[in-house]
Amino acid sequence: MSATDDQPTPSAPRPSGPRRLGLSGKLLLLTIPLVMIALLMIYVPSIANFWTNRLNDRLAAANTAALVLDAAPLGMVPDSLARQILTSVGARAVAIKMGQQRRLLASADLPAAIDRDIDLRTLTVWSAIVESFATMLETGNQTIRVVGPAPGAAQFIEVVVDEKPLRLAMYRFSRNLLLVSLGIAMLAAGLVYLALHYLFVRPMRRLTANLVGFHENPESAARIIVPSQRGDEIGVAERELSDMQRDLVSMLSQKSRLAALGLAVSKINHDLRNLLASSQLLSDQLASVPDPRVQRFAPKLMRSLERAIDFCQSTLSYGRAQEAEPDRRMILVEPVVSEVRESAGLAADASITWISAIERSLSIDADPDQLFRVLLNLVRNAAQALESAKGDAATLQIRITGRREGSVAIIEVSDTGPGVPAKAREHLFEAFQTSSRPGGSGLGLAIAAELVRAHGGDIHLVEGTIGATFRVSIPDRPVELQSVRNERARA
């Protein structure tokens, strides 16, 4: 399968569902009930206050009438004058209580019975609300006796009034209050809607439009949103979205270059595999030469060619650098280290001192070929770091150590070079990120990290050392007790 087979197919357009109410419409629908609730909260105490004030006005007028009636000689007032006074007060009767005596000052057309009694002296806010709505919901013309405080030495004053005029006045007040409140509420709702629209809805529409446009062409840098200077949460969202889009554009651009690179590598590896196969045939013939030196180096040459052919075949098979599962087994570390030294060309290099401090008979549960690649990449990086350093063989050193801590084998590769730059530490094990050497690809540490993680191990840079020290830790595989018992039983 070639690299072109792994390219993602364009996704089908997502079906657009039924168009729903936008954010502005939802905001408007939310504002309307909130305004209505505010109107209701204004209207309820207002109508109760109007009802109470009208009754207090009747009591105040009755107090004035009581003073006039009480000042008459011998308390005798003509019926015509009493009717005029009661008409001006809007009452049917006025009575006052002084001491133990209850005196009717004036009356006209009194009904046979009083329908409701209201004592303003003990009236609470809640009872005023209940009584005012009870008045508005009544029908007909009932009579109400209103009791309130009286001036002077009197204990209280009573006035009997009709309910219908009070109810009609409350209707007129409710209509006027409703019209005024609706006007104010509509103005306030409009101002709130416009404020929320310009502060929140428009920026959210801008973010939404940018997301839709960016989704259509995520590789275009022109689709990156330009954040505003707002300091609130929307400004933070714009800046974070801009940074995320910029990172995504860079990542997609890098992925495109890697895809093109993978296709080119696949083509090159196809021809390179054929050339290596020819070289392998020649090396087979070279192995039959009786020269001792040839017999010494021919197996290593054949092994290197086999590894190269396997790498080429792996690239052609997967269309990218996808590693196979490690073929793990217990192997000795020291032979692998010796082969790494020879492959890196350090066995005959007198300008760099090679120090090997591997524990005797140290074994590791790993794939020998993949462990060889890990150590070879680390050693080559160390050798390249020492190429630009000045000094003699005593100061230019590559040291490789190995030890075992319980069920974990630890191998360290260190050098006395300039160390890893601080900028490269941020993306140390990422492909195409850490190479600062001209001609370097930045793949060595990424490949090493991938192979180590495939073994369930860990690789990291050790801090506080001279030069650079990389530590590779590979744990042994857990042993299944039943399989061991079966092997022993078969033995």
Tab-separated table of C-alpha atoms in Angstrom:
chain	number	residue	atom	x	y	z
A	1	MET	CA	0.000	0.000	0.000
A	2	SER	CA	1.562	3.293	-1.060
A	3	ALA	CA	1.556	6.553	0.818
A	4	THR	CA	-1.225	7.903	-1.374
A	5	ASP	CA	-3.558	5.175	-0.116
A	6	ASP	CA	-3.392	6.556	3.420
A	7	GLN	CA	-4.434	10.059	2.521
A	8	PRO	CA	-7.718	10.964	4.224
A	9	THR	CA	-10.729	11.282	1.994
A	10	PRO	CA	-12.649	14.540	2.200
A	11	SER	CA	-15.466	14.283	4.683
A	12	ALA	CA	-19.004	14.474	3.444
A	13	PRO	CA	-20.842	17.708	4.178
A	14	ARG	CA	-22.724	17.564	7.411
A	15	PRO	CA	-26.492	17.636	6.990
A	16	SER	CA	-27.929	20.885	8.155
A	17	GLY	CA	-30.862	20.436	10.468
A	18	PRO	CA	-33.947	22.641	10.586
A	19	ARG	CA	-33.091	26.252	11.136
A	20	ARG	CA	-33.681	27.077	14.751
A	21	LEU	CA	-34.160	30.316	16.582
A	22	GLY	CA	-30.955	32.323	16.673
A	23	LEU	CA	-29.298	33.859	19.682
A	24	SER	CA	-30.973	37.233	19.059
A	25	GLY	CA	-34.412	35.631	18.919
A	26	LYS	CA	-33.763	33.678	22.099
A	27	LEU	CA	-32.548	36.841	23.779
A	28	LEU	CA	-35.713	38.659	22.719
A	29	LEU	CA	-37.958	35.838	23.922
A	30	LEU	CA	-36.096	35.826	27.214
A	31	THR	CA	-36.369	39.593	27.615
A	32	ILE	CA	-40.167	39.673	27.102
A	33	PRO	CA	-41.138	37.408	30.049
A	34	LEU	CA	-38.575	39.108	32.270
A	35	VAL	CA	-40.127	42.478	31.466
A	36	MET	CA	-43.607	41.091	32.122
A	37	ILE	CA	-42.464	39.769	35.492
A	38	ALA	CA	-41.006	43.184	36.285
A	39	LEU	CA	-44.331	44.822	35.301
A	40	LEU	CA	-46.227	42.428	37.536
A	41	MET	CA	-43.931	43.171	40.445
A	42	ILE	CA	-44.516	46.892	39.883
A	43	TYR	CA	-48.273	46.615	39.374
A	44	VAL	CA	-49.202	44.522	42.434
A	45	PRO	CA	-47.883	46.911	45.106
A	46	SER	CA	-48.963	49.928	43.050
A	47	ILE	CA	-52.620	48.916	42.868
A	48	ALA	CA	-52.633	48.007	46.565
A	49	ASN	CA	-51.133	51.395	47.385
A	50	PHE	CA	-53.726	53.146	45.195
A	51	TRP	CA	-56.554	51.281	46.953
A	52	THR	CA	-55.196	52.203	50.388
A	53	ASN	CA	-54.699	55.861	49.445
A	54	ARG	CA	-58.259	56.184	48.122
A	55	LEU	CA	-59.637	54.831	51.372
A	56	ASN	CA	-57.370	57.139	53.364
A	57	ASP	CA	-58.619	60.024	51.233
A	58	ARG	CA	-62.194	59.090	52.159
A	59	LEU	CA	-61.237	59.025	55.836
A	60	ALA	CA	-59.494	62.410	55.546
A	61	ALA	CA	-62.567	63.929	53.891
A	62	ALA	CA	-64.751	62.278	56.533
A	63	ASN	CA	-62.618	63.838	59.292
A	64	THR	CA	-63.157	67.275	57.753
A	65	ALA	CA	-66.878	66.621	57.444
A	66	ALA	CA	-66.981	65.414	61.044
A	67	LEU	CA	-65.504	68.707	62.215
A	68	VAL	CA	-68.167	70.631	60.290
A	69	LEU	CA	-71.010	68.463	61.483
A	70	ASP	CA	-69.802	68.459	65.081
A	71	ALA	CA	-69.538	72.248	65.074
A	72	ALA	CA	-73.219	72.707	64.175
A	73	PRO	CA	-75.435	74.181	66.982
A	74	LEU	CA	-76.838	71.413	69.105
A	75	GLY	CA	-75.456	68.977	66.545
A	76	MET	CA	-78.458	69.569	64.263
A	77	VAL	CA	-77.657	69.776	60.530
A	78	PRO	CA	-80.313	70.105	57.854
A	79	ASP	CA	-80.779	67.012	55.746
A	80	SER	CA	-80.010	68.907	52.540
A	81	LEU	CA	-76.702	70.135	53.953
A	82	ALA	CA	-75.845	66.686	55.305
A	83	ARG	CA	-76.495	65.168	51.877
A	84	GLN	CA	-74.270	67.766	50.225
A	85	ILE	CA	-71.490	67.070	52.708
A	86	LEU	CA	-71.778	63.298	52.239
A	87	THR	CA	-71.832	63.734	48.445
A	88	SER	CA	-68.655	65.795	48.539
A	89	VAL	CA	-67.049	63.159	50.758
A	90	GLY	CA	-68.347	60.321	48.552
A	91	ALA	CA	-69.854	58.454	51.472
A	92	ARG	CA	-73.250	57.296	52.682
A	93	ALA	CA	-72.644	57.766	56.372
A	94	VAL	CA	-70.065	59.190	58.758
A	95	ALA	CA	-69.818	58.101	62.392
A	96	ILE	CA	-67.357	58.814	65.170
A	97	LYS	CA	-66.653	57.138	68.509
A	98	MET	CA	-65.679	59.179	71.533
A	99	GLY	CA	-65.219	57.312	74.789
A	100	GLN	CA	-68.045	54.829	75.177
A	101	GLN	CA	-70.364	56.745	72.895
A	102	ARG	CA	-70.682	56.036	69.156
A	103	ARG	CA	-72.242	58.953	67.296
A	104	LEU	CA	-73.680	58.988	63.782
A	105	LEU	CA	-72.896	62.423	62.382
A	106	ALA	CA	-74.678	62.103	59.051
A	107	SER	CA	-76.258	59.432	56.884
A	108	ALA	CA	-78.098	59.122	53.593
A	109	ASP	CA	-79.593	56.062	51.932
A	110	LEU	CA	-77.976	53.584	54.299
A	111	PRO	CA	-78.353	49.940	53.170
A	112	ALA	CA	-79.877	47.315	55.360
A	113	ALA	CA	-76.515	45.564	55.888
A	114	ILE	CA	-72.816	46.343	55.376
A	115	ASP	CA	-71.061	43.904	52.989
A	116	ARG	CA	-67.418	44.380	54.073
A	117	ASP	CA	-65.495	45.949	56.931
A	118	ILE	CA	-61.985	47.366	56.444
A	119	ASP	CA	-59.937	48.611	59.400
A	120	LEU	CA	-57.045	50.708	58.133
A	121	ARG	CA	-55.509	50.824	61.605
A	122	THR	CA	-54.503	47.140	61.476
A	123	LEU	CA	-54.040	46.813	57.737
A	124	THR	CA	-50.830	45.004	56.613
A	125	VAL	CA	-49.132	45.026	53.218
A	126	TRP	CA	-50.280	41.528	52.342
A	127	SER	CA	-53.866	42.135	53.463
A	128	ALA	CA	-53.902	45.376	51.445
A	129	ILE	CA	-52.886	43.436	48.317
A	130	VAL	CA	-55.544	40.776	48.952
A	131	GLU	CA	-58.312	43.332	49.668
A	132	SER	CA	-57.438	45.461	46.635
A	133	PHE	CA	-57.655	42.514	44.224
A	134	ALA	CA	-60.842	41.332	45.946
A	135	THR	CA	-62.323	44.778	45.237
A	136	MET	CA	-61.355	44.595	41.549
A	137	LEU	CA	-62.811	41.099	41.138
A	138	GLU	CA	-66.169	41.948	42.715
A	139	THR	CA	-69.278	42.742	40.670
A	140	GLY	CA	-72.200	44.976	41.469
A	141	ASN	CA	-72.150	47.776	44.007
A	142	GLN	CA	-71.426	46.628	47.546
A	143	THR	CA	-71.040	48.836	50.593
A	144	ILE	CA	-67.851	49.050	52.603
A	145	ARG	CA	-67.363	50.360	56.108
A	146	VAL	CA	-63.919	51.882	56.489
A	147	VAL	CA	-62.531	52.451	59.979
A	148	GLY	CA	-59.539	54.689	60.631
A	149	PRO	CA	-57.946	56.937	63.245
A	150	ALA	CA	-59.759	60.181	64.163
A	151	PRO	CA	-58.276	63.509	65.212
A	152	GLY	CA	-58.672	64.978	68.631
A	153	ALA	CA	-60.143	62.995	71.488
A	154	ALA	CA	-62.111	60.620	69.281
A	155	GLN	CA	-61.025	56.952	69.196
A	156	PHE	CA	-61.810	56.256	65.543
A	157	ILE	CA	-63.990	57.423	62.684
A	158	GLU	CA	-66.153	55.314	60.422
A	159	VAL	CA	-67.263	56.022	56.898
A	160	VAL	CA	-69.580	53.936	54.734
A	161	VAL	CA	-68.795	54.146	50.997
A	162	ASP	CA	-69.844	52.412	47.775
A	163	GLU	CA	-67.424	49.940	46.285
A	164	LYS	CA	-68.244	50.534	42.590
A	165	PRO	CA	-66.730	54.025	42.261
A	166	LEU	CA	-63.588	52.737	43.964
A	167	ARG	CA	-63.432	49.762	41.598
A	168	LEU	CA	-63.874	51.971	38.507
A	169	ALA	CA	-61.108	54.259	39.749
A	170	MET	CA	-58.857	51.244	40.227
A	171	TYR	CA	-59.587	50.118	36.642
A	172	ARG	CA	-58.638	53.531	35.307
A	173	PHE	CA	-55.466	53.542	37.384
A	174	SER	CA	-54.580	50.030	36.193
A	175	ARG	CA	-55.060	51.038	32.555
A	176	ASN	CA	-52.934	54.153	32.896
A	177	LEU	CA	-50.259	52.307	34.877
A	178	LEU	CA	-50.227	49.521	32.315
A	179	LEU	CA	-49.777	51.925	29.424
A	180	VAL	CA	-47.012	53.852	31.151
A	181	SER	CA	-45.307	50.672	32.371
A	182	LEU	CA	-45.495	49.095	28.938
A	183	GLY	CA	-43.922	52.158	27.399
A	184	ILE	CA	-41.125	52.221	29.964
A	185	ALA	CA	-40.710	48.451	29.795
A	186	MET	CA	-40.515	48.450	26.009
A	187	LEU	CA	-37.932	51.206	26.099
A	188	ALA	CA	-35.930	49.396	28.794
A	189	ALA	CA	-36.259	46.063	26.992
A	190	GLY	CA	-35.114	47.672	23.750
A	191	LEU	CA	-32.118	49.252	25.438
A	192	VAL	CA	-31.239	45.988	27.209
A	193	TYR	CA	-31.674	44.044	23.974
A	194	LEU	CA	-29.471	46.455	22.012
A	195	ALA	CA	-26.839	46.464	24.751
A	196	LEU	CA	-26.742	42.677	24.931
A	197	HIS	CA	-26.840	42.426	21.154
A	198	TYR	CA	-23.804	44.657	20.664
A	199	LEU	CA	-21.908	43.349	23.686
A	200	PHE	CA	-22.527	39.613	23.271
A	201	VAL	CA	-24.611	38.574	20.256
A	202	ARG	CA	-22.538	40.334	17.591
A	203	PRO	CA	-19.199	39.024	18.942
A	204	MET	CA	-20.681	35.527	19.168
A	205	ARG	CA	-21.909	35.796	15.571
A	206	ARG	CA	-18.425	36.874	14.565
A	207	LEU	CA	-16.918	33.876	16.354
A	208	THR	CA	-19.493	31.546	14.791
A	209	ALA	CA	-18.941	32.899	11.279
A	210	ASN	CA	-15.189	32.565	11.720
A	211	LEU	CA	-15.520	28.964	12.919
A	212	VAL	CA	-17.718	28.079	9.950
A	213	GLY	CA	-15.312	29.731	7.508
A	214	PHE	CA	-12.283	28.151	9.145
A	215	HIS	CA	-13.936	24.728	8.970
A	216	GLU	CA	-14.337	25.131	5.201
A	217	ASN	CA	-10.601	25.725	4.699
A	218	PRO	CA	-8.585	25.046	7.876
A	219	GLU	CA	-5.270	25.276	6.036
A	220	SER	CA	-5.740	28.929	5.052
A	221	ALA	CA	-4.005	31.422	7.306
A	222	ALA	CA	-6.382	34.113	6.012
A	223	ARG	CA	-9.249	32.452	7.920
A	224	ILE	CA	-7.589	33.011	11.315
A	225	ILE	CA	-9.677	35.347	13.440
A	226	VAL	CA	-8.216	38.719	14.374
A	227	PRO	CA	-8.891	39.115	18.121
A	228	SER	CA	-10.291	42.359	19.453
A	229	GLN	CA	-8.912	44.333	22.358
A	230	ARG	CA	-11.674	43.302	24.747
A	231	GLY	CA	-10.558	42.290	28.207
A	232	ASP	CA	-13.606	40.202	29.162
A	233	GLU	CA	-14.357	36.525	28.566
A	234	ILE	CA	-15.255	37.066	24.902
A	235	GLY	CA	-11.900	38.768	24.317
A	236	VAL	CA	-10.141	35.825	25.979
A	237	ALA	CA	-12.134	33.419	23.782
A	238	GLU	CA	-11.140	35.349	20.647
A	239	ARG	CA	-7.456	35.335	21.560
A	240	GLU	CA	-7.476	31.653	22.490
A	241	LEU	CA	-9.346	30.795	19.272
A	242	SER	CA	-6.808	32.790	17.256
A	243	ASP	CA	-3.899	30.964	18.904
A	244	MET	CA	-5.574	27.586	18.405
A	245	GLN	CA	-6.284	28.302	14.737
A	246	ARG	CA	-2.728	29.491	14.186
A	247	ASP	CA	-1.354	26.307	15.765
A	248	LEU	CA	-3.759	24.187	13.728
A	249	VAL	CA	-2.787	25.889	10.457
A	250	SER	CA	0.870	25.318	11.266
A	251	MET	CA	0.190	21.685	12.169
A	252	LEU	CA	-1.817	21.032	9.008
A	253	SER	CA	0.862	22.685	6.907
A	254	GLN	CA	3.466	20.465	8.544
A	255	LYS	CA	1.264	17.397	8.022
A	256	SER	CA	0.940	18.253	4.331
A	257	ARG	CA	4.691	18.544	4.005
A	258	LEU	CA	5.110	15.251	5.851
A	259	ALA	CA	2.601	13.561	3.535
A	260	ALA	CA	4.540	14.798	0.517
A	261	LEU	CA	7.748	13.709	2.189
A	262	GLY	CA	6.275	10.265	2.905
A	263	LEU	CA	5.329	9.839	-0.734
A	264	ALA	CA	8.809	10.866	-1.835
A	265	VAL	CA	10.437	8.534	0.702
A	266	SER	CA	8.269	5.650	-0.472
A	267	LYS	CA	9.402	6.211	-4.054
A	268	ILE	CA	13.035	6.494	-3.015
A	269	ASN	CA	12.838	3.423	-0.789
A	270	HIS	CA	11.352	1.418	-3.623
A	271	ASP	CA	14.462	1.956	-5.727
A	272	LEU	CA	16.783	1.838	-2.704
A	273	ARG	CA	15.459	-1.573	-1.726
A	274	ASN	CA	16.344	-2.926	-5.161
A	275	LEU	CA	19.860	-1.492	-4.895
A	276	LEU	CA	20.322	-2.944	-1.426
A	277	ALA	CA	19.100	-6.313	-2.635
A	278	SER	CA	21.796	-6.260	-5.290
A	279	SER	CA	24.371	-5.294	-2.679
A	280	GLN	CA	23.205	-8.189	-0.521
A	281	LEU	CA	23.862	-10.629	-3.368
A	282	LEU	CA	27.372	-9.246	-3.714
A	283	SER	CA	27.961	-9.522	0.027
A	284	ASP	CA	26.898	-13.175	-0.092
A	285	GLN	CA	29.608	-13.786	-2.692
A	286	LEU	CA	32.058	-11.755	-0.602
A	287	ALA	CA	31.451	-14.059	2.361
A	288	SER	CA	33.035	-16.935	0.427
A	289	VAL	CA	36.374	-15.113	0.176
A	290	PRO	CA	38.863	-16.895	2.518
A	291	ASP	CA	40.539	-13.659	3.681
A	292	PRO	CA	40.323	-13.475	7.538
A	293	ARG	CA	39.516	-9.759	7.539
A	294	VAL	CA	36.791	-10.318	4.994
A	295	GLN	CA	35.411	-13.181	7.070
A	296	ARG	CA	35.417	-10.884	10.103
A	297	PHE	CA	33.512	-7.977	8.544
A	298	ALA	CA	31.295	-9.814	6.039
A	299	PRO	CA	28.670	-10.983	8.604
A	300	LYS	CA	28.360	-7.457	9.983
A	301	LEU	CA	27.976	-6.060	6.471
A	302	MET	CA	25.314	-8.622	5.652
A	303	ARG	CA	23.483	-7.828	8.889
A	304	SER	CA	23.530	-4.097	8.134
A	305	LEU	CA	22.184	-4.707	4.644
A	306	GLU	CA	19.427	-6.909	6.021
A	307	ARG	CA	18.416	-4.170	8.465
A	308	ALA	CA	18.390	-1.575	5.688
A	309	ILE	CA	16.227	-3.793	3.465
A	310	ASP	CA	13.813	-4.406	6.354
A	311	PHE	CA	13.497	-0.645	6.980
A	312	CYS	CA	12.790	0.012	3.323
A	313	GLN	CA	10.220	-2.772	3.215
A	314	SER	CA	8.525	-1.428	6.345
A	315	THR	CA	8.251	2.022	4.804
A	316	LEU	CA	6.821	0.634	1.583
A	317	SER	CA	4.341	-1.541	3.483
A	318	TYR	CA	2.836	1.184	5.613
A	319	GLY	CA	3.424	4.283	3.540
A	320	ARG	CA	4.857	6.041	6.574
A	321	ALA	CA	7.327	5.482	9.408
A	322	GLN	CA	5.146	3.091	11.388
A	323	GLU	CA	7.133	0.764	13.568
A	324	ALA	CA	6.334	-2.928	13.894
A	325	GLU	CA	5.602	-4.514	17.256
A	326	PRO	CA	8.873	-5.278	19.086
A	327	ASP	CA	9.995	-8.896	19.056
A	328	ARG	CA	11.098	-8.923	22.679
A	329	ARG	CA	13.408	-11.464	24.287
A	330	MET	CA	16.121	-11.465	26.929
A	331	ILE	CA	19.401	-10.371	25.306
A	332	LEU	CA	22.799	-9.204	26.554
A	333	VAL	CA	23.345	-5.464	26.373
A	334	GLU	CA	27.117	-5.430	25.881
A	335	PRO	CA	27.177	-7.047	22.377
A	336	VAL	CA	24.547	-4.561	21.184
A	337	VAL	CA	26.637	-1.670	22.546
A	338	SER	CA	29.750	-2.966	20.779
A	339	GLU	CA	27.867	-3.214	17.484
A	340	VAL	CA	26.551	0.335	17.981
A	341	ARG	CA	30.100	1.624	18.475
A	342	GLU	CA	31.313	-0.005	15.296
A	343	SER	CA	28.301	1.140	13.258
A	344	ALA	CA	28.754	4.720	14.475
A	345	GLY	CA	32.407	4.648	13.359
A	346	LEU	CA	33.761	5.293	16.855
A	347	ALA	CA	35.818	2.103	17.143
A	348	ALA	CA	38.619	3.606	15.047
A	349	ASP	CA	38.001	7.260	15.942
A	350	ALA	CA	40.809	8.405	18.217
A	351	SER	CA	39.460	11.965	18.583
A	352	ILE	CA	36.575	10.852	20.863
A	353	THR	CA	37.058	8.698	23.930
A	354	TRP	CA	34.558	5.841	24.266
A	355	ILE	CA	33.748	4.717	27.807
A	356	SER	CA	31.566	1.690	28.369
A	357	ALA	CA	30.448	0.889	31.909
A	358	ILE	CA	27.916	-1.899	31.437
A	359	GLU	CA	27.239	-4.226	34.307
A	360	ARG	CA	28.641	-7.650	33.608
A	361	SER	CA	26.103	-10.012	32.028
A	362	LEU	CA	23.463	-7.246	32.016
A	363	SER	CA	20.430	-8.484	30.099
A	364	ILE	CA	17.407	-6.591	28.868
A	365	ASP	CA	13.988	-7.726	27.697
A	366	ALA	CA	13.856	-5.974	24.320
A	367	ASP	CA	13.882	-6.339	20.564
A	368	PRO	CA	17.595	-6.436	19.626
A	369	ASP	CA	17.146	-4.575	16.333
A	370	GLN	CA	15.021	-1.833	17.866
A	371	LEU	CA	17.363	-1.471	20.855
A	372	PHE	CA	20.234	-1.168	18.379
A	373	ARG	CA	18.415	1.658	16.586
A	374	VAL	CA	17.680	3.473	19.849
A	375	LEU	CA	21.290	3.391	21.040
A	376	LEU	CA	22.648	4.175	17.559
A	377	ASN	CA	20.532	7.335	17.322
A	378	LEU	CA	21.619	8.495	20.777
A	379	VAL	CA	25.305	7.755	20.097
A	380	ARG	CA	25.235	9.520	16.731
A	381	ASN	CA	23.623	12.578	18.302
A	382	ALA	CA	26.342	12.592	20.948
A	383	ALA	CA	29.081	12.259	18.304
A	384	GLN	CA	27.601	15.092	16.246
A	385	ALA	CA	27.416	17.301	19.353
A	386	LEU	CA	31.147	16.696	19.950
A	387	GLU	CA	32.111	17.500	16.342
A	388	SER	CA	31.817	21.262	16.925
A	389	ALA	CA	33.381	21.125	20.395
A	390	LYS	CA	37.039	21.945	20.823
A	391	GLY	CA	39.319	19.746	22.876
A	392	ASP	CA	41.336	16.572	22.872
A	393	ALA	CA	40.227	12.966	23.274
A	394	ALA	CA	40.474	13.254	27.054
A	395	THR	CA	37.804	15.956	27.181
A	396	LEU	CA	35.626	14.722	24.290
A	397	GLN	CA	33.955	11.640	25.675
A	398	ILE	CA	30.937	9.465	25.021
A	399	ARG	CA	29.970	7.361	27.983
A	400	ILE	CA	27.424	4.560	27.961
A	401	THR	CA	26.405	2.893	31.194
A	402	GLY	CA	23.970	0.118	31.987
A	403	ARG	CA	22.541	-1.295	35.158
A	404	ARG	CA	19.484	-3.052	36.473
A	405	GLU	CA	17.125	-1.748	39.162
A	406	GLY	CA	14.831	-4.607	40.037
A	407	SER	CA	12.865	-5.544	36.941
A	408	VAL	CA	13.902	-2.393	35.032
A	409	ALA	CA	17.004	-2.189	32.842
A	410	ILE	CA	18.508	1.316	32.634
A	411	ILE	CA	20.924	2.475	29.928
A	412	GLU	CA	22.421	5.971	29.881
A	413	VAL	CA	24.201	7.650	26.963
A	414	SER	CA	26.077	10.832	27.870
A	415	ASP	CA	28.579	13.144	26.239
A	416	THR	CA	30.728	16.108	27.234
A	417	GLY	CA	29.405	18.377	24.493
A	418	PRO	CA	27.581	21.713	24.793
A	419	GLY	CA	24.325	20.068	25.909
A	420	VAL	CA	20.774	20.498	24.625
A	421	PRO	CA	19.692	24.116	23.962
A	422	ALA	CA	16.865	25.418	26.129
A	423	LYS	CA	14.680	26.085	23.085
A	424	ALA	CA	15.035	22.493	21.863
A	425	ARG	CA	13.982	21.051	25.249
A	426	GLU	CA	10.369	22.135	24.704
A	427	HIS	CA	9.915	19.709	21.766
A	428	LEU	CA	12.746	17.315	22.502
A	429	PHE	CA	11.160	14.090	21.256
A	430	GLU	CA	9.002	15.536	18.456
A	431	ALA	CA	9.833	14.937	14.813
A	432	PHE	CA	11.425	17.780	12.822
A	433	GLN	CA	11.580	20.010	15.913
A	434	THR	CA	14.921	19.517	17.673
A	435	SER	CA	17.571	19.471	14.949
A	436	SER	CA	19.831	22.516	15.097
A	437	ARG	CA	22.624	20.928	13.045
A	438	PRO	CA	22.792	21.844	9.336
A	439	GLY	CA	21.512	18.893	7.318
A	440	GLY	CA	19.888	17.255	10.353
A	441	SER	CA	16.348	15.937	10.079
A	442	GLY	CA	15.308	16.073	13.732
A	443	LEU	CA	14.085	12.463	13.617
A	444	GLY	CA	16.670	10.642	15.741
A	445	LEU	CA	15.219	11.365	19.170
A	446	ALA	CA	11.640	10.992	17.883
A	447	ILE	CA	12.423	7.514	16.529
A	448	ALA	CA	14.225	6.528	19.728
A	449	ALA	CA	11.320	7.712	21.889
A	450	GLU	CA	8.784	5.827	19.746
A	451	LEU	CA	10.738	2.587	19.962
A	452	VAL	CA	11.263	2.893	23.727
A	453	ARG	CA	7.574	3.601	24.351
A	454	ALA	CA	6.673	0.558	22.260
A	455	HIS	CA	8.563	-1.477	24.891
A	456	GLY	CA	6.541	0.174	27.669
A	457	GLY	CA	9.643	2.112	28.733
A	458	ASP	CA	10.669	5.728	29.122
A	459	ILE	CA	13.368	7.992	27.722
A	460	HIS	CA	14.206	11.444	29.043
A	461	LEU	CA	16.968	13.987	29.354
A	462	VAL	CA	18.743	13.899	32.713
A	463	GLU	CA	19.085	17.381	34.174
A	464	GLY	CA	22.168	18.760	35.898
A	465	THR	CA	24.835	16.839	33.992
A	466	ILE	CA	27.816	17.936	31.905
A	467	GLY	CA	26.843	17.907	28.246
A	468	ALA	CA	23.749	15.805	27.576
A	469	THR	CA	22.691	12.564	29.245
A	470	PHE	CA	19.766	10.509	27.980
A	471	ARG	CA	18.376	7.767	30.194
A	472	VAL	CA	16.488	4.819	28.694
A	473	SER	CA	14.429	2.669	31.075
A	474	ILE	CA	12.833	-0.554	29.792
A	475	PRO	CA	10.927	-2.779	32.228
A	476	ASP	CA	10.742	-6.538	31.889
A	477	ARG	CA	7.490	-8.003	30.692
A	478	PRO	CA	5.258	-9.413	33.437
A	479	VAL	CA	5.493	-13.186	33.697
A	480	GLU	CA	2.299	-15.224	33.603
A	481	LEU	CA	2.520	-17.817	36.349
A	482	GLN	CA	0.373	-20.361	34.504
A	483	SER	CA	2.564	-20.252	31.381
A	484	VAL	CA	5.690	-20.844	33.519
A	485	ARG	CA	4.030	-23.830	35.154
A	486	ASN	CA	3.066	-25.222	31.756
A	487	GLU	CA	6.647	-24.869	30.501
A	488	ARG	CA	7.988	-26.605	33.568
A	489	ALA	CA	5.418	-29.361	33.184
A	490	ARG	CA	6.415	-29.884	29.552
A	491	ALA	CA	10.105	-29.913	30.559
